[in-house]
Short mmCIF file of C-alpha atoms in Angstrom, two decimals:
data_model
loop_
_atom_site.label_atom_id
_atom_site.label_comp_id
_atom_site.label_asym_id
_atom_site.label_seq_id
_atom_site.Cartn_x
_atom_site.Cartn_y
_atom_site.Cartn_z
CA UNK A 1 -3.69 -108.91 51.92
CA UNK A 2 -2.27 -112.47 51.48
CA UNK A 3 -4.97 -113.47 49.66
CA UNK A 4 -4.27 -116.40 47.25
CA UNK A 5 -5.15 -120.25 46.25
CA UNK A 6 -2.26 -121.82 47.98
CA UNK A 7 -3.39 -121.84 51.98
CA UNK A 8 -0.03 -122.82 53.19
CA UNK A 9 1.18 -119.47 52.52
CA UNK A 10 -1.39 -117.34 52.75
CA UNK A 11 -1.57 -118.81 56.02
CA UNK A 12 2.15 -118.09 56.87
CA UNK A 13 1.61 -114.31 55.61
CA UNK A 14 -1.00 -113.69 57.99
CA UNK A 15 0.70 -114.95 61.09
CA UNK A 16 3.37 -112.89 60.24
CA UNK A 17 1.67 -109.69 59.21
CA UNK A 18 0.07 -110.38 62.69
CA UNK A 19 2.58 -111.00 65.10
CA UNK A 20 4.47 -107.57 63.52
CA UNK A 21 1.64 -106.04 64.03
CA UNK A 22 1.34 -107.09 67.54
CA UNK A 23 4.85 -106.23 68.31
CA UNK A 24 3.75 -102.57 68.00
CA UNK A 25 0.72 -102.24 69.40
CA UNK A 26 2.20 -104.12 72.35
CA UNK A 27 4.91 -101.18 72.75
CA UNK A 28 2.32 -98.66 71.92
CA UNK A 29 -1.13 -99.63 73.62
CA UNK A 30 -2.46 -96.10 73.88
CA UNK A 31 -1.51 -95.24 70.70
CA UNK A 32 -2.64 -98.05 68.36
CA UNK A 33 -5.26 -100.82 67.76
CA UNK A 34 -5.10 -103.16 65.10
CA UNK A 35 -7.43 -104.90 62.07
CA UNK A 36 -6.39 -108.60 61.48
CA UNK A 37 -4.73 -110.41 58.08
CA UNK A 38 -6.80 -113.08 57.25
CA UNK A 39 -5.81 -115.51 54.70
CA UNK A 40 -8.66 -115.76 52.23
CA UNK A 41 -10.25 -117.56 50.70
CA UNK A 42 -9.74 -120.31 52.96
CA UNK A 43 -12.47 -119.45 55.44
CA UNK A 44 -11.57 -122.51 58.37
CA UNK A 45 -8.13 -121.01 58.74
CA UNK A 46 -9.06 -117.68 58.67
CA UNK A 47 -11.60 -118.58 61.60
CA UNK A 48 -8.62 -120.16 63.46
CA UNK A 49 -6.28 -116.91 62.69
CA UNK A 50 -9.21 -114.54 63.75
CA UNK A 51 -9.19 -116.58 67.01
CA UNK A 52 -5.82 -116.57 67.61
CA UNK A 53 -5.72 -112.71 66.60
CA UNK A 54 -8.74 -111.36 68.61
CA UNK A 55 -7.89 -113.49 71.50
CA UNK A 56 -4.25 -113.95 71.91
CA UNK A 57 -2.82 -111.01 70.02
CA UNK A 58 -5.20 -107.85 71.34
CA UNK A 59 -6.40 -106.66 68.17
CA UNK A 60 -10.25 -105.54 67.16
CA UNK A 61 -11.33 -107.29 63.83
CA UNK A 62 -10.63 -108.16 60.68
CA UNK A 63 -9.45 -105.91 57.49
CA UNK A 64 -11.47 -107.54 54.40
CA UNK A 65 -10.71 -106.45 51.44
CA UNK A 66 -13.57 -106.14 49.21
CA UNK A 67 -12.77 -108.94 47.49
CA UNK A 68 -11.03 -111.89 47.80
CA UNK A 69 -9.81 -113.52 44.12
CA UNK A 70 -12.38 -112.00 42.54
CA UNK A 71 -14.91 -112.80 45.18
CA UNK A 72 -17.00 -110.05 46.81
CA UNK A 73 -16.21 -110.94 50.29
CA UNK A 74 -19.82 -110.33 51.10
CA UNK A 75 -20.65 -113.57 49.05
CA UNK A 76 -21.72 -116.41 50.92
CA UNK A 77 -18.70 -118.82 51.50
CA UNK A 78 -17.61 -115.70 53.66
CA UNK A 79 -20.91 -115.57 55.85
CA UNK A 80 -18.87 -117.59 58.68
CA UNK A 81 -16.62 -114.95 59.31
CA UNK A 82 -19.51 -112.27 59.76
CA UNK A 83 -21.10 -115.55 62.35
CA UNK A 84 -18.13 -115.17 64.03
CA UNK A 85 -17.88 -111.29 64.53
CA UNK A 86 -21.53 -111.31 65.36
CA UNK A 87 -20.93 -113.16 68.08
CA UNK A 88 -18.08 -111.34 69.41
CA UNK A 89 -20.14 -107.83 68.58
CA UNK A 90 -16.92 -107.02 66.48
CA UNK A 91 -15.73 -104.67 63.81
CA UNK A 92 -15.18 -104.88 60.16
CA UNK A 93 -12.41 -102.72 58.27
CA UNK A 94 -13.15 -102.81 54.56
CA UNK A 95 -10.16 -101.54 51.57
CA UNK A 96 -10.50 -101.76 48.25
CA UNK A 97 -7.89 -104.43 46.69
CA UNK A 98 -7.05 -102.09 43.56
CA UNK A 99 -8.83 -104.30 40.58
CA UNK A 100 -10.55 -101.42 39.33
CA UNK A 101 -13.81 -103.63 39.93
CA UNK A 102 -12.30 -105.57 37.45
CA UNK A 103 -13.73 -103.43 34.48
CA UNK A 104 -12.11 -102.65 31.50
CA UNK A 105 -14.04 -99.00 31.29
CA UNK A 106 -11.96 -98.78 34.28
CA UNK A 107 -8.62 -100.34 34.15
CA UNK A 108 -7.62 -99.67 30.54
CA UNK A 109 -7.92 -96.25 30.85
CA UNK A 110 -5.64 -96.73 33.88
CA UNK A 111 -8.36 -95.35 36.28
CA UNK A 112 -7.62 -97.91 39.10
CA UNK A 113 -6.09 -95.30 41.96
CA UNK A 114 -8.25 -92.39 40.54
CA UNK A 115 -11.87 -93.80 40.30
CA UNK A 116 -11.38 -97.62 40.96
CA UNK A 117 -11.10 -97.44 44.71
CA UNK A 118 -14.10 -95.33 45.39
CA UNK A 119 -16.27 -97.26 42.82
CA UNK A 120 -14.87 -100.68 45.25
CA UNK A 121 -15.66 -98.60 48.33
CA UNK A 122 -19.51 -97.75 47.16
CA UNK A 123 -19.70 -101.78 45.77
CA UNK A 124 -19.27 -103.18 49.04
CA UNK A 125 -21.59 -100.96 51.15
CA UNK A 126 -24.03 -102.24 48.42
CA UNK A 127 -23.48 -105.54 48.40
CA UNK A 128 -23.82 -105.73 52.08
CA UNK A 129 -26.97 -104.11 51.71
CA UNK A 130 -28.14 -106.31 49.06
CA UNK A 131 -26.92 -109.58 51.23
CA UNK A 132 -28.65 -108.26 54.02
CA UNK A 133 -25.34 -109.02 56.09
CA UNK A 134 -26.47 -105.51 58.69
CA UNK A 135 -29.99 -107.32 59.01
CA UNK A 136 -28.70 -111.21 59.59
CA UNK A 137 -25.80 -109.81 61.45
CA UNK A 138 -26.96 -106.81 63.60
CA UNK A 139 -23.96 -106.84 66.23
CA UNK A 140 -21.06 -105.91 63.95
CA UNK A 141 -20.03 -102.35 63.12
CA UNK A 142 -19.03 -101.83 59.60
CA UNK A 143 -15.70 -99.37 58.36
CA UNK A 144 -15.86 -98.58 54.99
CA UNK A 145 -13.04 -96.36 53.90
CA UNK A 146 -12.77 -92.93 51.57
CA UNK A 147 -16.11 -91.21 52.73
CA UNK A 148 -17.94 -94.56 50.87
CA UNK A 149 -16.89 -93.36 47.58
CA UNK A 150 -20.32 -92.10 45.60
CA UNK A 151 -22.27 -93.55 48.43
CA UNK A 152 -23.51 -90.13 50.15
CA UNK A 153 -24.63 -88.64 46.53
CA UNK A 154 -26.44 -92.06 45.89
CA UNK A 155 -28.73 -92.91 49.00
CA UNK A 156 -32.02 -90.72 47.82
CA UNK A 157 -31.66 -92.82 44.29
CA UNK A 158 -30.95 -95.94 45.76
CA UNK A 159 -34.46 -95.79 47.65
CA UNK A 160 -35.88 -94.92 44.67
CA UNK A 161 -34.19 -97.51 42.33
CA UNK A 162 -33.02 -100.43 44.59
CA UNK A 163 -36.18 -101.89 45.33
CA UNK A 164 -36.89 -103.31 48.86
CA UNK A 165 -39.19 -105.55 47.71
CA UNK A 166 -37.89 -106.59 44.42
CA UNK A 167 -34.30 -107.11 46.62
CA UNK A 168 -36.17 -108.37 49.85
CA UNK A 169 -34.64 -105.85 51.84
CA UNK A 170 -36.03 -104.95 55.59
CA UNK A 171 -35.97 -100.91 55.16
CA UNK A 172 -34.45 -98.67 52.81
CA UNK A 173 -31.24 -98.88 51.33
CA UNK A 174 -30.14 -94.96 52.73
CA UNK A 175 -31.32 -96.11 56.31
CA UNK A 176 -29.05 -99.26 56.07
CA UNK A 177 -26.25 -97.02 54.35
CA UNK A 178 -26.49 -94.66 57.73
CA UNK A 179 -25.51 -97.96 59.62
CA UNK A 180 -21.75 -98.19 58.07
CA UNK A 181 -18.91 -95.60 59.40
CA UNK A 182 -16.83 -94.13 56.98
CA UNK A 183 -13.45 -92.57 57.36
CA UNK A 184 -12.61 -89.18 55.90
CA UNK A 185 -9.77 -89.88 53.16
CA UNK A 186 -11.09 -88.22 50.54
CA UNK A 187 -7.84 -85.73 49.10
CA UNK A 188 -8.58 -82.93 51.21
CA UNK A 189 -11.81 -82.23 49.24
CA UNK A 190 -14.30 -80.02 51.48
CA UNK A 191 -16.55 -80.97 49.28
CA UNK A 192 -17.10 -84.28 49.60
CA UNK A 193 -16.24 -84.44 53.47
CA UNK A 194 -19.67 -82.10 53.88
CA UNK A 195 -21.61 -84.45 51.53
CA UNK A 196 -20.39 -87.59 53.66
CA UNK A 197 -21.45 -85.90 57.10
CA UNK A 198 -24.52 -84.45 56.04
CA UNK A 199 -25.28 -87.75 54.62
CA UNK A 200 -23.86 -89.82 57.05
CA UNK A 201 -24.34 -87.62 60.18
CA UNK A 202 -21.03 -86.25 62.08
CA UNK A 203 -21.19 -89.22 64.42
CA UNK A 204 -21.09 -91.86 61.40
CA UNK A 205 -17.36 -90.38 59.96
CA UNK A 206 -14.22 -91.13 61.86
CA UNK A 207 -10.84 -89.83 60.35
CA UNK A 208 -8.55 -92.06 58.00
CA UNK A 209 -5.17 -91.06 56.95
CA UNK A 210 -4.32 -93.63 54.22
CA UNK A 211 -1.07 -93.51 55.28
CA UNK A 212 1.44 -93.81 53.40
CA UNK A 213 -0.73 -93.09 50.13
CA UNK A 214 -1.14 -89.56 50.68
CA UNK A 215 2.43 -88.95 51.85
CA UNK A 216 2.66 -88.27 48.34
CA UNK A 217 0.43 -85.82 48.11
CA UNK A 218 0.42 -83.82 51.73
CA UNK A 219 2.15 -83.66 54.71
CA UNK A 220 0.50 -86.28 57.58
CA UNK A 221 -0.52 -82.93 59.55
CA UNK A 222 -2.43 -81.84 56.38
CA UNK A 223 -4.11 -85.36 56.03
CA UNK A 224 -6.29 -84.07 59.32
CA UNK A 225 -6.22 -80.56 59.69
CA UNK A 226 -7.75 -79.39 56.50
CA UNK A 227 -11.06 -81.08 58.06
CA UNK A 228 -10.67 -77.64 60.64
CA UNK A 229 -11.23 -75.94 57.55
CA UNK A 230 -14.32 -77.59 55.99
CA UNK A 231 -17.29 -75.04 56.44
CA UNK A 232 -18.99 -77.31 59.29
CA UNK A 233 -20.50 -76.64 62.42
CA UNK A 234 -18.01 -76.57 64.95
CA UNK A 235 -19.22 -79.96 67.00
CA UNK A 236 -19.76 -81.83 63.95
CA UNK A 237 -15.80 -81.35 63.07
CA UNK A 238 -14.73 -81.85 66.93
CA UNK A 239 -17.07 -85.35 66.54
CA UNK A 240 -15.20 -86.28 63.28
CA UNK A 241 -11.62 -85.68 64.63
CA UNK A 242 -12.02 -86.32 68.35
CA UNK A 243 -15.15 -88.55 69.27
CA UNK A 244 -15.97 -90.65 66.50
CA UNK A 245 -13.38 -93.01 66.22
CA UNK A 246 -12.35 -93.55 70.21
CA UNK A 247 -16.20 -94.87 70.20
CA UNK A 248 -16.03 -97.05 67.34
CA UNK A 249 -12.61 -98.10 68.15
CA UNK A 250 -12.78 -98.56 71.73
CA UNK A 251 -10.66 -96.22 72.97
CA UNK A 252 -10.75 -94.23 76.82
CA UNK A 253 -10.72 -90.49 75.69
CA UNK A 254 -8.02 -88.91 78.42
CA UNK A 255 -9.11 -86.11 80.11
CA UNK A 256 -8.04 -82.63 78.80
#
């Protein structure tokens, strides 16, 4: 993400990130969609790049990273952008930026990749929760990525311990949690994939590939077909791999 305090060139970095990105989906319109570069933090040409993005260039929504120098990007000074996908009923891709949440219990034991990620993944489910962005904004659909990190084992203790009326929240934290989607990278664990469905519900998971990460780890036809092997019912896997994400996405399912 081109994020960073000189607009000329995070401006210049998006455009181009987009127009490559454009280039291929152009040559491979069944194959791909794409998330739009924004340059944050500067929100009134990040508006103007959405436009030009959305309208001109084909693709979906915005990627946010979950923050943006330091800035949860569901703090307020962001709020136009969420306006803006309201309006257009859009989607929301969320990744972690890899600052370990910028804690040292974190980074200096050099637990950024390992723990950071997920721990930025669970923050920004909850901080849209706790900024109400579902409930002011009810017509965007939400991505967060790596089965919501701790999310799924949290939602019975956050209705417990995040109060809705301490917090002003309109229903329970887990209900507003079942809103997101959240894509299955998770390191092939069966584990966690069957805590994030039975939390989330089949139709609420979509499969991620965090390609190129896991290159490193697995072969791309490992990254999906270990979810065959998960001990699920049989149309809750077929949702996750083959109905989730052309619905979310947008995309016509071709006939068998």
């Amino acid at each position: 993400a081109p994020y960073t305090t000189d607009e000329a060139a995070a401006v210049a970095a998006a455009r181009l990130t987009n127009d490559l990105t454009a280039d291929l989906i152009s040559r491979y319109p069944k194959k791909f969609k794409a998330f739009v570069t924004l340059p944050l933090p500067h929100i009134e040409a990040s508006l103007r790049e959405l436009e030009r993005a959305l309208d001109e260039l084909g693709m979906i929504g915005p990627n946010l990273h979950i923050s943006a120098l330091d800035r949860s990007v569901a703090e307020d000074e962001f709020l136009p952008i969420y306006g803006e996908m309201n309006r257009r009923n859009g989607l929301i891709f969320y990744h972690p930026c890899g600052d370990g949440i910028r804690s040292p219990m974190i980074n200096d034991y050099r637990l950024g990749a390992a723990v950071g990620t997920s721990l930025e993944d669970a923050s920004i489910a909850l901080h849209l929760i706790y900024k109400r962005i579902p409930y002011q904004f009810p017509n965007i659909t939400h991505v967060i990525p790596h089965l919501g990190g701790p999310i799924p084992m949290l939602l019975e203790r956050l209705d417990n311990q995040f109060s809705m009326q301490q917090f002003e929240l309109p229903e329970p934290p887990s209900v507003t949690a079942r809103r997101f989607y959240y894509d299955t990278v998770g390191h092939g664990s069966h584990a966690a994939l069957t805590c994030a469905t039975l939390a989330f519900g089949a139709d609420h998971v979509l499969p991620g590939s965090d390609y190129p990460v896991l290159l490193s780890f697995e072969t791309y036809e490992d990254t999906f077909s270990w979810i065959r092997d998960v001990d699920l019912p049989l149309n809750d896997i077929a949702q996750i791999l083959e109905r989730t994400a052309p619905a979310v996405l947008g995309f016509e399912l071709e006939p068998n």
